[in-house]
Amino acid sequence: MTDPIRPFRIEIPQADLDDLRARLDRVRWPDRLEGLAAADRSRGIPPSELADLVERWRSSYDWRAQEAALNELPQFTTDIDGQRVHFLHARSSRADAQPLLLLHGYPSSFVEFARMIGELTEPAHGPAFHVVAPSLPGFGFSTPLSCPGWAMGRTSGALVELMSRLGYERYGVHGGDIGAGVAGMVAGHDETHVIGVHVVTDPMTAANTATFIPGMADRLDADDPVDKLILERMERFTHDGSGYLAIQQTRPQTIGYALADSPVFQLAWIAEKFQEWTDVPIEPELVLTHASVYWFTGAGAGAAHVLFDQAHASDWGAPAQVPFGFSVFSADETVRKLVPAPEGAFWVEHEKGLHFPAMETPDELVGDLRAFFGGLG
């Protein structure tokens, strides 16, 4: 029996807002180290930067306004494989519109696509889309996580089922970060219905991903300038940038206590990555909206368990024989060497943007989605 699709509105109880304010009023700050430069990021997000965000969250940020804006987008939930799945579903008025599944990454949420929806569904020119943007299981309002085991393979299967329930026989898939991996696996599970897969990447993400490929370092020549740069970035990630991932991939329950109990910790956990993984700053209100979604839903712990399950998963899916498209932000020659793009694949390079192009350079991303999927039937 197919579970029903239910309309959904974000309605955070006032008691939860009051509790957040009370926790922010009594935050306990660690001692500041003497002699450490105010903007020094080598030990994590600088105290002054986080303090400014906390004060904005506490005193001037308007969650109700953000909640109302998000509720202008049609949202729904359904139960798949025992898990509540939340999703935006905005249909175009155009008869020729193509269904498009948009998949977020970590530490992001469905919110990253909110400002792109209108441009995709009702464009002034070019292709139009019926947009489906889910919260991945364990993230956002696809919580609480029903049980262990929600790695990318299980998630992709749930999303195939979602698109089937919505009645879409032919659809495209886009993703970044975890969403890129899920997008490829959706195509592998549903090759007869997926018209193409579009993913985003950047030099940092490509190098970070390379650290998990067995034997990759041995395949690179330290005397080659491009390989040397890749090796340096891999080394930097391994020794200076992978701590957030290591703890979630090994001790999600332990880090989950802090993420569920301290809004300041949850904000710091997200804001640090939004700053480090962008070259076009994301405005504070948008950072706080992501942090609020994580806080009110308890998604920090759920996301940590998903990362743990993926680290211990053996199902990487089968390669899909569908068209692939790549948009590379802050592009350089290292990405061309690291990303295994099939011959003749759609490939566009952009000077600006990094890990979160949907929020950093949304116009460029929308243009690429139109160019890639507009050429597919």
Tab-separated table of C-alpha atoms in Angstrom:
chain	number	residue	atom	x	y	z
A	1	MET	CA	0.000	0.000	0.000
A	2	THR	CA	1.413	3.375	-1.012
A	3	ASP	CA	1.659	5.857	1.839
A	4	PRO	CA	-0.170	9.120	1.170
A	5	ILE	CA	1.459	12.423	0.282
A	6	ARG	CA	0.482	14.999	2.869
A	7	PRO	CA	0.648	18.814	2.617
A	8	PHE	CA	3.155	20.264	5.068
A	9	ARG	CA	3.724	23.673	6.600
A	10	ILE	CA	6.608	24.697	8.819
A	11	GLU	CA	5.084	25.708	12.141
A	12	ILE	CA	7.694	25.855	14.871
A	13	PRO	CA	5.964	26.157	18.266
A	14	GLN	CA	6.505	29.455	20.062
A	15	ALA	CA	7.793	27.490	23.039
A	16	ASP	CA	10.695	26.291	20.880
A	17	LEU	CA	11.541	29.853	19.861
A	18	ASP	CA	11.397	30.947	23.488
A	19	ASP	CA	13.670	28.064	24.482
A	20	LEU	CA	16.189	29.011	21.779
A	21	ARG	CA	16.236	32.616	22.978
A	22	ALA	CA	16.738	31.505	26.579
A	23	ARG	CA	19.664	29.269	25.609
A	24	LEU	CA	21.266	32.083	23.606
A	25	ASP	CA	20.788	34.460	26.554
A	26	ARG	CA	22.856	32.237	28.813
A	27	VAL	CA	25.551	30.959	26.457
A	28	ARG	CA	28.754	29.972	28.215
A	29	TRP	CA	31.770	31.067	26.180
A	30	PRO	CA	35.209	29.427	26.421
A	31	ASP	CA	38.165	31.522	27.501
A	32	ARG	CA	39.891	33.376	24.681
A	33	LEU	CA	43.540	32.592	24.124
A	34	GLU	CA	45.844	35.568	24.547
A	35	GLY	CA	48.000	36.300	21.528
A	36	LEU	CA	45.662	34.653	19.042
A	37	ALA	CA	44.753	36.955	16.139
A	38	ALA	CA	41.076	37.865	16.020
A	39	ALA	CA	40.632	36.430	12.522
A	40	ASP	CA	42.749	33.293	13.080
A	41	ARG	CA	40.810	30.295	11.734
A	42	SER	CA	43.488	27.667	12.323
A	43	ARG	CA	41.721	26.419	15.477
A	44	GLY	CA	38.134	26.804	14.243
A	45	ILE	CA	35.637	29.594	13.781
A	46	PRO	CA	36.975	32.812	15.428
A	47	PRO	CA	35.204	33.843	18.676
A	48	SER	CA	34.304	37.309	17.419
A	49	GLU	CA	32.733	35.928	14.228
A	50	LEU	CA	30.617	33.425	16.117
A	51	ALA	CA	29.667	35.975	18.791
A	52	ASP	CA	28.354	38.316	16.088
A	53	LEU	CA	26.224	35.543	14.597
A	54	VAL	CA	24.909	34.487	18.011
A	55	GLU	CA	23.943	38.048	18.890
A	56	ARG	CA	22.168	38.459	15.553
A	57	TRP	CA	20.339	35.152	16.107
A	58	ARG	CA	19.371	36.231	19.611
A	59	SER	CA	18.291	39.810	19.028
A	60	SER	CA	17.432	40.668	15.412
A	61	TYR	CA	16.975	37.515	13.335
A	62	ASP	CA	13.294	36.949	12.501
A	63	TRP	CA	12.560	33.244	12.200
A	64	ARG	CA	8.846	33.853	11.671
A	65	ALA	CA	9.595	35.922	8.558
A	66	GLN	CA	11.862	33.179	7.191
A	67	GLU	CA	9.292	30.527	8.078
A	68	ALA	CA	6.590	32.464	6.206
A	69	ALA	CA	8.835	32.833	3.148
A	70	LEU	CA	9.578	29.105	3.087
A	71	ASN	CA	5.885	28.318	3.496
A	72	GLU	CA	5.162	30.195	0.275
A	73	LEU	CA	6.734	27.173	-1.425
A	74	PRO	CA	4.511	24.054	-1.653
A	75	GLN	CA	5.796	21.442	0.798
A	76	PHE	CA	4.765	17.890	1.514
A	77	THR	CA	5.728	14.771	3.458
A	78	THR	CA	5.332	11.086	2.819
A	79	ASP	CA	6.589	7.930	4.519
A	80	ILE	CA	9.010	5.789	2.525
A	81	ASP	CA	10.775	2.713	3.903
A	82	GLY	CA	9.654	3.695	7.406
A	83	GLN	CA	11.113	7.207	7.136
A	84	ARG	CA	9.291	10.511	6.921
A	85	VAL	CA	10.498	12.323	3.816
A	86	HIS	CA	9.871	16.066	3.524
A	87	PHE	CA	10.112	17.806	0.159
A	88	LEU	CA	9.368	20.972	-1.753
A	89	HIS	CA	7.289	20.316	-4.853
A	90	ALA	CA	6.776	23.356	-7.050
A	91	ARG	CA	5.086	22.670	-10.385
A	92	SER	CA	5.498	24.937	-13.381
A	93	SER	CA	2.531	26.326	-15.310
A	94	ARG	CA	4.351	25.369	-18.523
A	95	ALA	CA	3.058	22.286	-20.327
A	96	ASP	CA	6.577	21.450	-21.534
A	97	ALA	CA	8.199	21.621	-18.091
A	98	GLN	CA	10.559	18.786	-17.121
A	99	PRO	CA	10.628	17.243	-13.628
A	100	LEU	CA	13.877	18.038	-11.805
A	101	LEU	CA	15.049	16.524	-8.511
A	102	LEU	CA	17.386	18.839	-6.547
A	103	LEU	CA	19.545	17.234	-3.831
A	104	HIS	CA	21.383	19.198	-1.157
A	105	GLY	CA	24.588	18.244	0.621
A	106	TYR	CA	26.178	18.669	4.053
A	107	PRO	CA	25.945	20.809	6.141
A	108	SER	CA	23.139	22.244	4.069
A	109	SER	CA	19.417	21.705	3.652
A	110	PHE	CA	16.558	22.145	1.195
A	111	VAL	CA	16.723	25.865	2.065
A	112	GLU	CA	19.702	26.320	-0.272
A	113	PHE	CA	17.412	25.931	-3.302
A	114	ALA	CA	14.540	28.148	-2.104
A	115	ARG	CA	15.620	31.263	-4.003
A	116	MET	CA	16.089	29.308	-7.243
A	117	ILE	CA	12.600	27.816	-7.392
A	118	GLY	CA	10.867	30.671	-9.201
A	119	GLU	CA	13.608	30.954	-11.817
A	120	LEU	CA	13.317	27.234	-12.526
A	121	THR	CA	9.536	26.873	-12.527
A	122	GLU	CA	8.495	30.117	-14.229
A	123	PRO	CA	11.459	31.446	-16.213
A	124	ALA	CA	11.156	34.476	-18.464
A	125	HIS	CA	12.823	32.418	-21.173
A	126	GLY	CA	14.327	28.966	-21.661
A	127	PRO	CA	13.333	25.574	-20.262
A	128	ALA	CA	11.010	25.278	-17.264
A	129	PHE	CA	10.942	22.616	-14.557
A	130	HIS	CA	8.668	20.973	-12.046
A	131	VAL	CA	10.999	21.124	-9.032
A	132	VAL	CA	11.214	18.483	-6.295
A	133	ALA	CA	13.681	19.413	-3.521
A	134	PRO	CA	13.634	16.940	-0.620
A	135	SER	CA	15.238	17.086	2.766
A	136	LEU	CA	17.503	14.027	2.681
A	137	PRO	CA	16.583	11.481	5.388
A	138	GLY	CA	18.103	12.658	8.676
A	139	PHE	CA	18.215	16.281	7.502
A	140	GLY	CA	15.757	19.148	7.901
A	141	PHE	CA	12.176	18.045	8.283
A	142	SER	CA	12.938	14.471	7.149
A	143	THR	CA	13.483	13.768	10.833
A	144	PRO	CA	13.640	12.052	13.213
A	145	LEU	CA	15.846	9.432	11.585
A	146	SER	CA	13.846	6.214	11.728
A	147	CYS	CA	16.730	3.776	12.217
A	148	PRO	CA	20.380	3.159	11.331
A	149	GLY	CA	21.379	2.450	7.767
A	150	TRP	CA	20.430	5.574	5.846
A	151	ALA	CA	23.493	5.676	3.611
A	152	MET	CA	23.345	6.966	0.040
A	153	GLY	CA	22.120	3.677	-1.417
A	154	ARG	CA	19.028	3.525	0.773
A	155	THR	CA	18.410	7.252	0.368
A	156	SER	CA	18.585	7.019	-3.420
A	157	GLY	CA	16.091	4.165	-3.399
A	158	ALA	CA	13.693	6.255	-1.311
A	159	LEU	CA	13.973	9.160	-3.750
A	160	VAL	CA	13.281	6.889	-6.720
A	161	GLU	CA	10.113	5.849	-4.912
A	162	LEU	CA	9.259	9.501	-4.221
A	163	MET	CA	9.479	10.446	-7.896
A	164	SER	CA	7.346	7.423	-8.772
A	165	ARG	CA	4.676	8.444	-6.262
A	166	LEU	CA	4.623	11.908	-7.800
A	167	GLY	CA	3.898	10.321	-11.182
A	168	TYR	CA	7.094	11.387	-12.930
A	169	GLU	CA	8.163	8.867	-15.557
A	170	ARG	CA	11.095	10.924	-16.911
A	171	TYR	CA	13.113	13.291	-14.738
A	172	GLY	CA	16.511	14.893	-14.236
A	173	VAL	CA	18.607	14.866	-11.072
A	174	HIS	CA	20.981	17.514	-9.707
A	175	GLY	CA	23.170	17.349	-6.613
A	176	GLY	CA	26.213	18.627	-4.791
A	177	ASP	CA	28.337	17.099	-2.009
A	178	ILE	CA	26.372	14.118	-0.607
A	179	GLY	CA	23.610	15.074	-3.013
A	180	ALA	CA	25.951	14.466	-5.955
A	181	GLY	CA	26.625	10.928	-4.783
A	182	VAL	CA	22.936	10.297	-4.195
A	183	ALA	CA	22.114	11.733	-7.638
A	184	GLY	CA	24.388	9.233	-9.355
A	185	MET	CA	22.893	6.372	-7.375
A	186	VAL	CA	19.343	7.510	-8.180
A	187	ALA	CA	20.282	7.165	-11.849
A	188	GLY	CA	21.768	3.739	-11.195
A	189	HIS	CA	18.570	2.597	-9.490
A	190	ASP	CA	16.230	4.183	-12.015
A	191	GLU	CA	18.128	4.411	-15.288
A	192	THR	CA	15.055	3.931	-17.451
A	193	HIS	CA	13.414	7.038	-15.973
A	194	VAL	CA	16.350	9.392	-15.320
A	195	ILE	CA	17.140	11.580	-18.345
A	196	GLY	CA	20.418	12.877	-16.947
A	197	VAL	CA	22.478	13.747	-13.861
A	198	HIS	CA	24.027	17.140	-13.196
A	199	VAL	CA	26.514	17.670	-10.369
A	200	VAL	CA	28.557	20.569	-9.028
A	201	THR	CA	32.119	20.474	-7.769
A	202	ASP	CA	35.131	22.697	-7.122
A	203	PRO	CA	38.894	22.269	-6.565
A	204	MET	CA	38.559	21.908	-2.785
A	205	THR	CA	35.785	19.316	-2.971
A	206	ALA	CA	37.551	17.365	-5.709
A	207	ALA	CA	40.785	17.179	-3.704
A	208	ASN	CA	38.978	16.330	-0.465
A	209	THR	CA	37.099	13.520	-2.203
A	210	ALA	CA	40.364	12.219	-3.667
A	211	THR	CA	41.660	11.538	-0.136
A	212	PHE	CA	39.102	8.725	0.163
A	213	ILE	CA	40.065	7.019	-3.108
A	214	PRO	CA	42.406	4.115	-2.319
A	215	GLY	CA	45.849	4.583	-3.841
A	216	MET	CA	45.099	8.031	-5.255
A	217	ALA	CA	48.188	9.647	-3.730
A	218	ASP	CA	50.384	6.939	-5.265
A	219	ARG	CA	49.008	7.688	-8.727
A	220	LEU	CA	50.056	11.339	-8.575
A	221	ASP	CA	53.505	12.643	-9.475
A	222	ALA	CA	54.854	15.181	-6.985
A	223	ASP	CA	57.089	16.611	-9.722
A	224	ASP	CA	54.092	17.504	-11.881
A	225	PRO	CA	52.766	21.005	-10.947
A	226	VAL	CA	49.094	20.008	-11.139
A	227	ASP	CA	49.609	16.753	-9.230
A	228	LYS	CA	51.685	18.582	-6.635
A	229	LEU	CA	48.828	21.032	-6.005
A	230	ILE	CA	46.378	18.163	-5.661
A	231	LEU	CA	48.656	16.384	-3.184
A	232	GLU	CA	49.048	19.559	-1.140
A	233	ARG	CA	45.280	19.995	-0.928
A	234	MET	CA	44.780	16.354	-0.012
A	235	GLU	CA	47.385	16.692	2.725
A	236	ARG	CA	45.777	19.890	4.020
A	237	PHE	CA	42.365	18.259	4.226
A	238	THR	CA	43.697	15.132	5.921
A	239	HIS	CA	45.641	16.976	8.606
A	240	ASP	CA	43.730	20.230	8.987
A	241	GLY	CA	40.228	19.996	7.550
A	242	SER	CA	38.758	16.535	8.107
A	243	GLY	CA	38.170	16.587	11.859
A	244	TYR	CA	34.455	17.386	11.537
A	245	LEU	CA	34.051	14.330	9.323
A	246	ALA	CA	36.203	11.981	11.376
A	247	ILE	CA	34.203	12.481	14.558
A	248	GLN	CA	30.844	12.115	12.797
A	249	GLN	CA	31.985	9.023	10.905
A	250	THR	CA	33.160	7.363	14.124
A	251	ARG	CA	31.197	8.848	17.059
A	252	PRO	CA	27.895	10.294	15.774
A	253	GLN	CA	26.081	9.541	19.008
A	254	THR	CA	28.609	11.472	21.081
A	255	ILE	CA	28.676	14.569	18.867
A	256	GLY	CA	24.892	14.315	18.618
A	257	TYR	CA	24.492	15.213	22.284
A	258	ALA	CA	26.214	18.564	21.758
A	259	LEU	CA	24.408	19.292	18.493
A	260	ALA	CA	21.021	18.550	20.079
A	261	ASP	CA	21.639	20.463	23.318
A	262	SER	CA	23.546	23.607	22.305
A	263	PRO	CA	22.303	25.953	19.583
A	264	VAL	CA	25.635	27.801	19.697
A	265	PHE	CA	27.500	24.581	19.014
A	266	GLN	CA	25.124	23.725	16.165
A	267	LEU	CA	25.573	27.210	14.688
A	268	ALA	CA	29.368	27.030	14.968
A	269	TRP	CA	29.393	23.556	13.375
A	270	ILE	CA	27.547	24.890	10.313
A	271	ALA	CA	28.858	28.450	10.058
A	272	GLU	CA	32.491	27.331	10.067
A	273	LYS	CA	31.918	25.269	6.912
A	274	PHE	CA	29.812	27.927	5.220
A	275	GLN	CA	32.720	30.324	5.660
A	276	GLU	CA	35.542	27.932	4.791
A	277	TRP	CA	33.826	26.363	1.781
A	278	THR	CA	32.722	29.535	-0.015
A	279	ASP	CA	34.428	32.354	-1.853
A	280	VAL	CA	31.213	34.362	-2.296
A	281	PRO	CA	29.994	35.143	1.249
A	282	ILE	CA	26.594	33.799	2.262
A	283	GLU	CA	24.571	36.464	4.044
A	284	PRO	CA	24.181	35.961	7.813
A	285	GLU	CA	20.376	35.620	7.650
A	286	LEU	CA	20.689	32.638	5.319
A	287	VAL	CA	23.318	31.014	7.539
A	288	LEU	CA	20.983	31.496	10.504
A	289	THR	CA	18.033	30.035	8.619
A	290	HIS	CA	20.016	26.851	7.946
A	291	ALA	CA	21.130	26.752	11.582
A	292	SER	CA	17.537	27.270	12.731
A	293	VAL	CA	16.272	24.402	10.590
A	294	TYR	CA	18.966	22.132	12.003
A	295	TRP	CA	18.242	23.295	15.551
A	296	PHE	CA	14.444	23.080	15.502
A	297	THR	CA	14.420	19.657	13.821
A	298	GLY	CA	17.359	18.130	15.710
A	299	ALA	CA	18.927	17.351	12.337
A	300	GLY	CA	22.515	17.805	13.533
A	301	ALA	CA	22.492	14.400	15.207
A	302	GLY	CA	20.575	12.808	12.335
A	303	ALA	CA	23.063	14.099	9.770
A	304	ALA	CA	25.946	12.767	11.871
A	305	HIS	CA	24.397	9.290	11.871
A	306	VAL	CA	23.937	9.468	8.085
A	307	LEU	CA	27.642	10.302	7.670
A	308	PHE	CA	28.530	7.383	9.966
A	309	ASP	CA	26.365	4.996	7.969
A	310	GLN	CA	27.839	6.161	4.677
A	311	ALA	CA	31.390	5.710	5.993
A	312	HIS	CA	30.539	2.107	6.819
A	313	ALA	CA	28.488	1.353	3.704
A	314	SER	CA	29.495	-1.076	0.989
A	315	ASP	CA	26.747	-0.234	-1.530
A	316	TRP	CA	28.070	2.284	-4.049
A	317	GLY	CA	25.553	1.426	-6.747
A	318	ALA	CA	26.068	0.544	-10.381
A	319	PRO	CA	27.296	3.053	-12.981
A	320	ALA	CA	24.396	4.605	-14.846
A	321	GLN	CA	24.484	4.948	-18.620
A	322	VAL	CA	22.772	8.339	-18.712
A	323	PRO	CA	24.068	11.764	-19.754
A	324	PHE	CA	26.147	13.508	-17.084
A	325	GLY	CA	26.746	17.218	-16.690
A	326	PHE	CA	29.343	19.004	-14.549
A	327	SER	CA	29.471	22.583	-13.327
A	328	VAL	CA	32.829	23.474	-11.800
A	329	PHE	CA	33.109	26.543	-9.601
A	330	SER	CA	36.400	28.371	-8.958
A	331	ALA	CA	37.640	25.998	-11.630
A	332	ASP	CA	41.276	25.105	-12.141
A	333	GLU	CA	43.241	22.362	-13.842
A	334	THR	CA	43.142	20.054	-10.807
A	335	VAL	CA	39.418	19.424	-11.233
A	336	ARG	CA	39.864	18.429	-14.854
A	337	LYS	CA	42.322	15.783	-13.695
A	338	LEU	CA	40.338	14.511	-10.706
A	339	VAL	CA	36.769	14.402	-11.986
A	340	PRO	CA	36.100	11.378	-14.230
A	341	ALA	CA	33.812	13.132	-16.705
A	342	PRO	CA	32.762	10.882	-19.594
A	343	GLU	CA	33.912	11.961	-23.028
A	344	GLY	CA	31.525	14.519	-24.457
A	345	ALA	CA	29.894	15.247	-21.094
A	346	PHE	CA	28.432	18.686	-20.435
A	347	TRP	CA	31.197	20.639	-18.698
A	348	VAL	CA	31.060	24.316	-17.664
A	349	GLU	CA	33.641	26.180	-15.583
A	350	HIS	CA	32.925	29.269	-13.490
A	351	GLU	CA	35.380	31.712	-11.986
A	352	LYS	CA	33.414	32.376	-8.781
A	353	GLY	CA	31.633	30.182	-6.260
A	354	LEU	CA	32.808	27.104	-4.417
A	355	HIS	CA	30.971	24.400	-2.485
A	356	PHE	CA	27.516	26.026	-2.234
A	357	PRO	CA	26.804	27.517	-5.689
A	358	ALA	CA	23.027	27.441	-5.149
A	359	MET	CA	23.586	30.133	-2.501
A	360	GLU	CA	26.793	31.739	-3.778
A	361	THR	CA	26.131	32.050	-7.517
A	362	PRO	CA	22.544	30.885	-8.092
A	363	ASP	CA	22.146	32.606	-11.478
A	364	GLU	CA	25.083	30.673	-12.904
A	365	LEU	CA	23.775	27.393	-11.526
A	366	VAL	CA	20.269	28.006	-12.870
A	367	GLY	CA	21.770	28.785	-16.280
A	368	ASP	CA	23.721	25.536	-16.272
A	369	LEU	CA	20.672	23.492	-15.263
A	370	ARG	CA	18.704	25.019	-18.125
A	371	ALA	CA	21.529	24.451	-20.610
A	372	PHE	CA	22.095	20.822	-19.610
A	373	PHE	CA	18.582	19.523	-19.058
A	374	GLY	CA	17.112	21.704	-21.803
A	375	GLY	CA	19.037	19.621	-24.300
A	376	LEU	CA	17.698	16.302	-22.974
A	377	GLY	CA	14.375	14.694	-23.748
